[in-house]
Amino acid sequence: MSTEHRYLDAAISPRFRDNTLPPGRPQGPTGPVLASRTFRAALPDLTCELSEVLVAGDRITARLVFRGHFTGTFDGVHGRGQGVEFNAIDIQHVGTDRIVEDWHLEGNTALLAQLGVNG
């Protein structure tokens, strides 16, 4: 089992639901795996800073800052090594032992502008 799947299986339920699913991304645990692969293909050195965490009952809200260098390919565009930084906010509903659903908002406008693929 890959590290990617080991961490995913430990964190999210097999019944995981993405309530803000982008077009073309499959529902369930497969969706986050494909999203991770897409981002890592574009930004192989991608890091994620957990800037803030708020816990309220069975909900966790996290503000994340992603950083990396666009040295790969995204949407047919090849990177030139430029630095990329974008924010995301995730609200996650935790079941008895794992995350069962998620709502997320990424700074896609900033991300696409930095990648040079927005229009």
XYZ file of C-alpha atoms in Angstrom:
119
model
C 0.000 0.000 0.000
C 1.369 3.410 -0.926
C 1.985 6.063 1.714
C -0.664 8.198 -0.003
C -3.315 5.515 0.519
C -2.183 4.580 4.025
C -2.661 8.156 5.273
C -5.895 8.589 3.344
C -7.362 5.358 4.717
C -6.423 6.411 8.249
C -8.007 9.869 7.843
C -11.209 9.443 5.870
C -14.089 7.017 5.952
C -14.810 4.739 2.983
C -18.184 6.587 2.958
C -16.435 9.981 2.626
C -18.474 12.637 0.778
C -17.078 15.814 -0.789
C -19.907 18.377 -0.604
C -18.103 20.868 -2.891
C -16.945 18.418 -5.520
C -15.289 20.095 -8.531
C -16.460 18.999 -11.995
C -14.711 15.852 -13.173
C -13.529 14.723 -9.737
C -15.034 11.437 -8.509
C -16.982 11.311 -5.272
C -15.599 9.349 -2.316
C -12.026 8.640 -1.207
C -10.802 8.448 -4.816
C -11.406 12.191 -5.298
C -8.735 13.405 -2.859
C -6.227 10.897 -4.267
C -6.719 12.218 -7.806
C -6.560 15.847 -6.627
C -3.278 15.144 -4.837
C -1.799 13.450 -7.909
C -2.816 16.372 -10.147
C -1.265 18.980 -7.831
C 1.899 16.940 -7.308
C 2.309 16.462 -11.073
C 2.324 20.264 -11.423
C 4.171 21.131 -8.197
C 6.366 18.165 -7.165
C 7.713 20.078 -4.137
C 4.218 21.032 -2.899
C 3.966 21.701 0.837
C 0.934 22.416 2.962
C 1.101 24.662 6.017
C -1.676 24.184 8.552
C -2.139 27.857 9.492
C -5.196 27.647 11.740
C -7.442 24.946 13.148
C -10.815 25.509 14.775
C -12.715 22.653 16.408
C -16.428 22.880 17.192
C -18.119 19.661 18.214
C -17.673 17.140 15.423
C -16.443 19.756 12.906
C -12.858 20.790 12.175
C -12.122 23.922 10.161
C -8.604 24.287 8.823
C -6.952 27.156 6.956
C -4.203 25.805 4.749
C -1.452 27.506 2.761
C -0.039 25.511 -0.155
C 3.356 26.398 -1.635
C 5.570 24.952 -4.311
C 7.268 25.534 -7.641
C 5.519 24.905 -10.929
C 8.031 22.585 -12.563
C 5.553 20.014 -13.882
C 2.464 20.209 -16.052
C -1.083 21.393 -15.290
C -3.936 21.439 -17.801
C -1.448 21.110 -20.676
C 0.710 24.026 -19.475
C 4.351 23.334 -18.575
C 5.762 25.185 -15.594
C 8.786 27.458 -15.715
C 9.770 26.893 -12.092
C 7.788 29.852 -10.800
C 6.779 29.901 -7.138
C 3.116 29.230 -6.371
C 1.184 29.985 -3.189
C -2.552 29.606 -2.605
C -4.929 29.251 0.326
C -7.660 26.768 1.106
C -10.224 26.352 3.831
C -11.664 22.948 4.690
C -14.559 22.196 6.999
C -14.586 18.540 7.893
C -17.244 16.516 9.676
C -15.660 13.807 11.789
C -17.593 10.612 12.441
C -16.776 8.085 15.133
C -13.203 7.562 13.940
C -12.594 9.278 10.582
C -13.649 12.202 8.400
C -17.005 11.454 6.777
C -17.583 14.642 4.772
C -15.864 17.822 3.695
C -16.636 21.293 2.374
C -13.697 23.193 0.893
C -12.836 26.450 -0.755
C -9.531 26.942 -2.580
C -8.000 30.146 -3.871
C -8.349 28.834 -7.438
C -8.245 32.261 -9.097
C -4.849 32.980 -7.526
C -3.622 29.468 -8.240
C -4.592 29.503 -11.923
C -3.118 32.983 -12.424
C 0.198 31.845 -10.940
C 0.180 28.719 -13.121
C -0.660 30.809 -16.184
C -3.666 28.695 -17.183
C -6.568 31.093 -16.562
C -7.634 32.285 -19.855
